[in-house]
Tab-separated table of C-alpha atoms and ligand atoms in Angstrom:
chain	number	residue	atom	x	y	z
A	1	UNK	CA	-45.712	-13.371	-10.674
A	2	UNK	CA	-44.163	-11.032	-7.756
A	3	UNK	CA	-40.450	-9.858	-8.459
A	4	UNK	CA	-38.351	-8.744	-5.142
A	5	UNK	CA	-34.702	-8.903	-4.853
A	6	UNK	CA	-33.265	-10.324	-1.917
A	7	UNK	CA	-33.969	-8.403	0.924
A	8	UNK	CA	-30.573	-7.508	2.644
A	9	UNK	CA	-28.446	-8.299	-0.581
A	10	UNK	CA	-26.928	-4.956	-1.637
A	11	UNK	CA	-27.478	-3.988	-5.453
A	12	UNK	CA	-24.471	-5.136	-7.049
A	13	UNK	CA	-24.218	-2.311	-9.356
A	14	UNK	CA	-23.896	0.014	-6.109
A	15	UNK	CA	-20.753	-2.144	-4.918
A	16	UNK	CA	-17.696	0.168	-5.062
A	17	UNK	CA	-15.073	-1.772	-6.679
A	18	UNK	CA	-12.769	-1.630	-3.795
A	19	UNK	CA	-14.305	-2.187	-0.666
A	20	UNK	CA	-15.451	-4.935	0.085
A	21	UNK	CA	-19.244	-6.184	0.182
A	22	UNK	CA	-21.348	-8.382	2.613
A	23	UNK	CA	-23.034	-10.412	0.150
A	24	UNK	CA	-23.456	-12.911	2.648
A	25	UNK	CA	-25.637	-11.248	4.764
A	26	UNK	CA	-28.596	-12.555	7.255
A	27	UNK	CA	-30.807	-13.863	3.865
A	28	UNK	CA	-28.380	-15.647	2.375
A	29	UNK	CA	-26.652	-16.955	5.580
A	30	UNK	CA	-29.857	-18.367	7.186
A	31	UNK	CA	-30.545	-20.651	3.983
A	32	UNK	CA	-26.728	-21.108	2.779
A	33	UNK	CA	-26.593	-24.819	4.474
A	34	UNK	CA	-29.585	-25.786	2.699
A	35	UNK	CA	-28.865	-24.057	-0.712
A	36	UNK	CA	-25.668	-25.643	-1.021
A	37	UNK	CA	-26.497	-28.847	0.648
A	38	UNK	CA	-24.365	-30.765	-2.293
A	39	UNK	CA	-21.444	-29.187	-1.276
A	40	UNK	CA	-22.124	-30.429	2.770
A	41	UNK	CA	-22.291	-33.797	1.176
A	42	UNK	CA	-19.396	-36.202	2.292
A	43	UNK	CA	-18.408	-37.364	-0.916
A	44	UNK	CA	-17.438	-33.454	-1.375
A	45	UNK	CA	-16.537	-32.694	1.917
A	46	UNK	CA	-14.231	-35.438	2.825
A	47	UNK	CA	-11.610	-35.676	0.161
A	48	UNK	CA	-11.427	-31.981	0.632
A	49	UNK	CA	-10.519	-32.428	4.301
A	50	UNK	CA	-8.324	-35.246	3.513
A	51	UNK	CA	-6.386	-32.927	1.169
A	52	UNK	CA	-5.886	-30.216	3.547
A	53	UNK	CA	-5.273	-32.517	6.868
A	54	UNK	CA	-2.577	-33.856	4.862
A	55	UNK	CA	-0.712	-30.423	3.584
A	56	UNK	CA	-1.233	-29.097	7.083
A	57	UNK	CA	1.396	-31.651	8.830
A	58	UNK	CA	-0.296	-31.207	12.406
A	59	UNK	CA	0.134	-27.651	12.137
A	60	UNK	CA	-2.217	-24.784	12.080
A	61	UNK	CA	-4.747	-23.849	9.466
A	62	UNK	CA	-6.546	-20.651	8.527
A	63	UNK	CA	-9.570	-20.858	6.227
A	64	UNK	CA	-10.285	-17.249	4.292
A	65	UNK	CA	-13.887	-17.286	3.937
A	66	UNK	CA	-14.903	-19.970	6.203
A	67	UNK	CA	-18.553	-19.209	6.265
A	68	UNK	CA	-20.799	-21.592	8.063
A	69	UNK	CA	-17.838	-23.915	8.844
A	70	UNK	CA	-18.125	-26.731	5.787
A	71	UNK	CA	-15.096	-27.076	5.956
A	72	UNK	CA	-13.464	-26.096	8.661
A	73	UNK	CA	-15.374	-28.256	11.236
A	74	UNK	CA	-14.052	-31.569	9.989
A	75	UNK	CA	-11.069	-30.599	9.564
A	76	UNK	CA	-10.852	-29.323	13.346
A	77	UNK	CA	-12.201	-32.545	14.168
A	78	UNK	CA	-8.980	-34.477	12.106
A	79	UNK	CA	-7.134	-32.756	15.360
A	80	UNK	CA	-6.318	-29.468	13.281
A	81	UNK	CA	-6.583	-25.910	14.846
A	82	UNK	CA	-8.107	-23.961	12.311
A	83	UNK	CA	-8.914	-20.068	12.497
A	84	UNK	CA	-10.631	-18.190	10.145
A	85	UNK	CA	-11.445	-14.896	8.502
A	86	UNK	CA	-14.832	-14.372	7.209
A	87	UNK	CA	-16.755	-10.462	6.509
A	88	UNK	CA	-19.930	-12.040	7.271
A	89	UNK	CA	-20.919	-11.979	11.101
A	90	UNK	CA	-24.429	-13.672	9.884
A	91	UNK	CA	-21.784	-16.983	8.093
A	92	UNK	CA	-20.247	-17.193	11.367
A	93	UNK	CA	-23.338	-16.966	13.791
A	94	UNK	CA	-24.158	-20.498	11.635
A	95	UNK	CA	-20.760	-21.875	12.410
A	96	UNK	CA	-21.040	-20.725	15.976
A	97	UNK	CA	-24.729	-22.772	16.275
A	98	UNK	CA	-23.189	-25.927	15.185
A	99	UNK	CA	-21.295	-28.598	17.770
A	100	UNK	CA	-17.584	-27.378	17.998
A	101	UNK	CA	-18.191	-24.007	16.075
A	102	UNK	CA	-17.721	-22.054	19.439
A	103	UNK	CA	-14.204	-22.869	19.800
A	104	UNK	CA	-13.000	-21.679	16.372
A	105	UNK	CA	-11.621	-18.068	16.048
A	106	UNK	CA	-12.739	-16.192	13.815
A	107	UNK	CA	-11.478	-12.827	12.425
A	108	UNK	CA	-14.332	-10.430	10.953
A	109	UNK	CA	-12.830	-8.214	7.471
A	110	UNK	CA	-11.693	-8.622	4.759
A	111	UNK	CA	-9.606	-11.614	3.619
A	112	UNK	CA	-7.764	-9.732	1.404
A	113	UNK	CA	-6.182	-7.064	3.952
A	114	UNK	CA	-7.483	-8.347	7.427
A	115	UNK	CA	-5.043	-9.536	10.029
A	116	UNK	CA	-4.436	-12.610	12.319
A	117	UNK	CA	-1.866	-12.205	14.814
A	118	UNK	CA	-0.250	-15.490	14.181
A	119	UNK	CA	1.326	-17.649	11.530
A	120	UNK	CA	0.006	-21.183	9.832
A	121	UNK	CA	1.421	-23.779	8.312
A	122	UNK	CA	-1.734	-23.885	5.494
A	123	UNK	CA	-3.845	-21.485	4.395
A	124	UNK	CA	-6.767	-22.441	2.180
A	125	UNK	CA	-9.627	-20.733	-0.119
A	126	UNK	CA	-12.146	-23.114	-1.496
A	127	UNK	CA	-15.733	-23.177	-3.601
A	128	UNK	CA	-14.455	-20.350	-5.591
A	129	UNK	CA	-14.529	-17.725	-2.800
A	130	UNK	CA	-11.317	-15.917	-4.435
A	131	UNK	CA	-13.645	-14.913	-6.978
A	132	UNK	CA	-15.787	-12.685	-4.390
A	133	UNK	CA	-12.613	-10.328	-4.675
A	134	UNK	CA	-13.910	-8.139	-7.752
A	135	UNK	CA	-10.471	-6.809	-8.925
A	136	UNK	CA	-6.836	-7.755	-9.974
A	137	UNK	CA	-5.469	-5.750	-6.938
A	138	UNK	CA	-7.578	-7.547	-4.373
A	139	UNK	CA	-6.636	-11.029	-5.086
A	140	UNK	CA	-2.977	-10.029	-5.422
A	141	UNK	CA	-2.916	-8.241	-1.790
A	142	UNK	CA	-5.061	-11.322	-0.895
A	143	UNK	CA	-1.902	-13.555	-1.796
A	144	UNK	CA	0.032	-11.043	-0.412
A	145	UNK	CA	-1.914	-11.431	2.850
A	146	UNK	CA	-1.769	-15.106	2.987
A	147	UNK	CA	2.037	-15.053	2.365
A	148	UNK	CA	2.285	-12.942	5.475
A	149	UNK	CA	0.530	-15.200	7.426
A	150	UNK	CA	1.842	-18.355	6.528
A	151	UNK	CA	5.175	-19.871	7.949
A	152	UNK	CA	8.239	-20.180	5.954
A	153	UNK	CA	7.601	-23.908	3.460
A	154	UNK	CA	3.255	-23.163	4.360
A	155	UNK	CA	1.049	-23.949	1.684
A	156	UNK	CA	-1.783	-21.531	0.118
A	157	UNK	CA	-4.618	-24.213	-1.307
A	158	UNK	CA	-6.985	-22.506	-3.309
A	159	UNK	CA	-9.940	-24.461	-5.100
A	160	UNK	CA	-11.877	-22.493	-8.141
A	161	UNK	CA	-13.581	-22.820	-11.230
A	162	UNK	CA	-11.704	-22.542	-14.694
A	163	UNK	CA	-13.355	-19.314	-16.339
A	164	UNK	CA	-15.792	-20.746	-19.095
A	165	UNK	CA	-14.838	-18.467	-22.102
A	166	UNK	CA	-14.665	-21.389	-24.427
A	167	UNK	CA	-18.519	-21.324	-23.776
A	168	UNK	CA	-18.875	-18.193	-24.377
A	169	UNK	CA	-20.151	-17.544	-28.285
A	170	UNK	CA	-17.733	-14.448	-29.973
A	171	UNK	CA	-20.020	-11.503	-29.179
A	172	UNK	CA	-22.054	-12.469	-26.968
A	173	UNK	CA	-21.995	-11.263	-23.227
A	174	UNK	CA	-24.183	-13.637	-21.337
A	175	UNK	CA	-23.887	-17.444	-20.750
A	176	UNK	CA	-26.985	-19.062	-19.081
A	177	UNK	CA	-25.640	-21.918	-16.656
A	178	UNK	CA	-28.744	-23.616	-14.815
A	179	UNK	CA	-32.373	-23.577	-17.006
A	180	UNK	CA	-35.324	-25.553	-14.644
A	181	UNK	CA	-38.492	-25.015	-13.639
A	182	UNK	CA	-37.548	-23.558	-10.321
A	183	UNK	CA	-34.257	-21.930	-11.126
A	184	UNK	CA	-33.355	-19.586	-14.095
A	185	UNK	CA	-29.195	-18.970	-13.439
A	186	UNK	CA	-27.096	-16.751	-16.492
A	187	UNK	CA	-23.836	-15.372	-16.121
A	188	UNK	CA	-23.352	-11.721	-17.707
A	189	UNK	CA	-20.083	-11.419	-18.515
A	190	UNK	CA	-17.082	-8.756	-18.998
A	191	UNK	CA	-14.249	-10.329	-21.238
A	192	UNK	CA	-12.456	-6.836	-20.907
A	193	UNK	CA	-12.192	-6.509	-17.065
A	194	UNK	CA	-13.077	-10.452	-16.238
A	195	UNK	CA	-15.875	-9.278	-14.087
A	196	UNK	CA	-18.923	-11.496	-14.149
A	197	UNK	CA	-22.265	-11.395	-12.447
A	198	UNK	CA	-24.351	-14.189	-11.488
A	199	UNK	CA	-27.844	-13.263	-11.936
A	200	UNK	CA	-30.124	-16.519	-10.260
A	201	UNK	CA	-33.760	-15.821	-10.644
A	202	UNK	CA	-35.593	-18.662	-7.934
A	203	UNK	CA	-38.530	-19.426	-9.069
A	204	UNK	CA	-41.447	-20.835	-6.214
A	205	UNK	CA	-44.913	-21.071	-5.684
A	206	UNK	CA	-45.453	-18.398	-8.509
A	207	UNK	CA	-43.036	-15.961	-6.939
A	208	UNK	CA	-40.106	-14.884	-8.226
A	209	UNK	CA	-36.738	-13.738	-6.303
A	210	UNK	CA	-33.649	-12.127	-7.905
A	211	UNK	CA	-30.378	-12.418	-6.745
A	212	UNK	CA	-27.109	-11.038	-8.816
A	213	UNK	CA	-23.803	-11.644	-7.245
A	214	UNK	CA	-20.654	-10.177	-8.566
A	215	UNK	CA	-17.078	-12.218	-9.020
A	216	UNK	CA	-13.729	-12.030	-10.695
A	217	UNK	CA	-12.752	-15.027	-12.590
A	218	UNK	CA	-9.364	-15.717	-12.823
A	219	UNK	CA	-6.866	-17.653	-14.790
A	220	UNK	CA	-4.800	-20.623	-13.483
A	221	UNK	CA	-1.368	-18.858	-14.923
A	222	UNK	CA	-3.050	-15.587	-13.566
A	223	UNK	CA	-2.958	-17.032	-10.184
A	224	UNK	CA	0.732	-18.094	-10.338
A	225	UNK	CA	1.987	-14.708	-10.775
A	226	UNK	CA	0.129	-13.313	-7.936
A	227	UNK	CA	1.706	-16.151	-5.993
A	228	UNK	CA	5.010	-15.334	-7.515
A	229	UNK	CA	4.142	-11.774	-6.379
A	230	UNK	CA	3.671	-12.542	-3.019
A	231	UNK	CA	6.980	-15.052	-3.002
A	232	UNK	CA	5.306	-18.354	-2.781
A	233	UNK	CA	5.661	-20.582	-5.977
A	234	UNK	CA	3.287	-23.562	-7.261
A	235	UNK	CA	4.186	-26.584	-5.984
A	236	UNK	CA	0.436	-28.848	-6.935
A	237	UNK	CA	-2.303	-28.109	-9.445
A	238	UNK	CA	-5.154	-31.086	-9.774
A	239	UNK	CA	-8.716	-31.306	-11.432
A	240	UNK	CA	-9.977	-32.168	-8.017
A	241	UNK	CA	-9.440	-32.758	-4.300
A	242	UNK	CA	-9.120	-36.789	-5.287
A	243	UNK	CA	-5.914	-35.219	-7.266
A	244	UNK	CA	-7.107	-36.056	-10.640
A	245	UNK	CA	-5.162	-34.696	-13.383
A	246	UNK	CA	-5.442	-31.228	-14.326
A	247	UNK	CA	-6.019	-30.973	-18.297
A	248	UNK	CA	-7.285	-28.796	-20.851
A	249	UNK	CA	-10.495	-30.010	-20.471
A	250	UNK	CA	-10.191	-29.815	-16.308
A	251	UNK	CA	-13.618	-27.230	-15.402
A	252	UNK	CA	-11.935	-26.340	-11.885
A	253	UNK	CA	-8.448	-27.296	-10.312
A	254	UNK	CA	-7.414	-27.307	-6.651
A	255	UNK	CA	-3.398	-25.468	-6.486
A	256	UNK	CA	-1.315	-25.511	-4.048
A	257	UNK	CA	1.702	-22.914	-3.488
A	258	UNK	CA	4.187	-22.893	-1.403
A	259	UNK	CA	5.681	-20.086	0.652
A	260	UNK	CA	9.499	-20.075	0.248
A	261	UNK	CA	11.630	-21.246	3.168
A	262	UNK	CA	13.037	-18.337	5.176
B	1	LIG	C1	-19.196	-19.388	-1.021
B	1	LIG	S1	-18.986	-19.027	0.686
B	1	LIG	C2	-17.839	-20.280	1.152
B	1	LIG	C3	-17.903	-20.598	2.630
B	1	LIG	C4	-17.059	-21.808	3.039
B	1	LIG	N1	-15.648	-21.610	2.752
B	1	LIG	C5	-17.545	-23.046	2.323
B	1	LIG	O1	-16.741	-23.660	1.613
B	1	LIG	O2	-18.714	-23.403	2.489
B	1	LIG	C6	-17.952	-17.577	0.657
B	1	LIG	C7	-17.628	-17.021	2.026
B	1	LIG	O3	-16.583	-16.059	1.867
B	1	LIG	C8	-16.928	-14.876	2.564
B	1	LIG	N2	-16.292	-13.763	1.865
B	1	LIG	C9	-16.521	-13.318	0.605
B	1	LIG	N3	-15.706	-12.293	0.306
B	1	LIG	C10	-14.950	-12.075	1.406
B	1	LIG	C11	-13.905	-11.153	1.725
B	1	LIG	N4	-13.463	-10.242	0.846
B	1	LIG	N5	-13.338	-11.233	2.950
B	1	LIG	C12	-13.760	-12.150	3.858
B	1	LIG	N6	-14.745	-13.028	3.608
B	1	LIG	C13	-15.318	-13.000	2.403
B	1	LIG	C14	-18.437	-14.826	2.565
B	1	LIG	O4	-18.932	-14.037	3.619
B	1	LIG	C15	-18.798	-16.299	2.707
B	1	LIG	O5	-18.877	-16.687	4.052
């Protein structure tokens, strides 16, 4: 077996803390349709547009990390405007390919600090892509950001994971999340910072290709105060898009916050 780690993916123990890092880059852009084809399903897709087509009230919309345009081509299509922000010039060549992708602006930086020179009724931050900021300070200036751009009574919709520490055995460090054939997928984890890596090992044809990814997992109530922070409070939390209950056994929940009126 042949080892190689994906060719333009930086080495995630080189990524300063602060600035930010194209992980996105032409490798993982060029397959990132295909790779996460069950999230381009409909029965994902469409309840997620419904959701956000119905906070946005016919106003404007600006995706942070809108990638190859999942999400922010249907919901263009429900007669939305939607603008986005994205560090990855590679994500957005995709969304620029597809039918309606050349009329959507897009902003390249950082999502966290980067500016748009207008203001949005909803601004929204799905598949867990507030995790891709690495620290405390980033997500907070990204709520900060968002606040900024949103119009007084907008709505922030963010959709992430619940962190997995009740899987986590005391002591231990790394949880393994996906075991096949084809695909060897473990989680190495930092309790005392809340930094995790994703280290995905795809196995094919007897060849073997390693890709670690770093996030920032991040509590529900954690994610409140940085809204409170940034002067928008929560106004929705649900499992999922369908607006199932959130619980204590909920694995993810979709919040909504709402910028106070001004
Ligand atoms: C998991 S993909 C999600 C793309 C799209 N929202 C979707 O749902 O398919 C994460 C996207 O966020 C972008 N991204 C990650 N960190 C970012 C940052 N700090 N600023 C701007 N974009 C960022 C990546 O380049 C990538 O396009």
């Amino acid at each position: 077996m042949h080892a190689r780690t994906a060719g333009d993916a930086p080495a995630w123990k080189d990524a300063p803390a602060w600035k930010p890092v194209n992980f996105f880059g032409e490798h993982v852009a060029s397959r990132y349709d295909v790779v996460s084809a069950e999230m381009f399903a409909p029965e994902q897709v469409d309840p997620a547009v419904q959701f956000l087509a119905g906070l946005a009230w016919g106003g404007d919309a600006l995706e942070l990390g809108i990638g190859t345009g999942r999400i922010a081509l249907p919901l263009s299509r429900r007669g939305i405007r939607v603008q986005g922000i994205d560090l990855s010039p590679e994500m957005v060549a995709r969304l620029r390919e597809k039918p309606g992708g050349e009329h959507i602006e897009v902003t390249i930086g950082d999502f966290a600090t980067a500016k748009v020179p207008r203001r949005f009724s909803l601004a929204y931050l799905v598949y867990n892509t507030i995790t891709n900021l690495t620290t405390q300070d980033a997500q907070v200036a990204c709520f900060c950001n968002v606040a900024e751009h949103l119009a007084p009574d907008g709505c922030f919709v963010v959709e992430v994971g619940v962190p997995q520490l009740q899987r986590l055995p005391p002591g231990e460090t790394v949880r393994p999340f996906s075991v096949t054939a084809a695909h060897l997928g473990f989680d190495e984890i930092d309790v005392a910072t809340q930094r995790l890596t994703s280290h995905h090992y795809l196995i094919d044809d007897g060849k073997v290709e390693v890709v670690s990814m770093p996030f920032r997992y991040v509590w529900p109530a954690e994610l409140d105060l940085m809204a409170r922070i940034a002067g928008m409070t929560l106004r929705e939390r649900w499992a999922d898009w369908t607006r199932e209950p959130f619980t204590s056994e909920s694995e993810s929940h979709v919040s909504v916050w709402q910028k106070r009126g001004g």
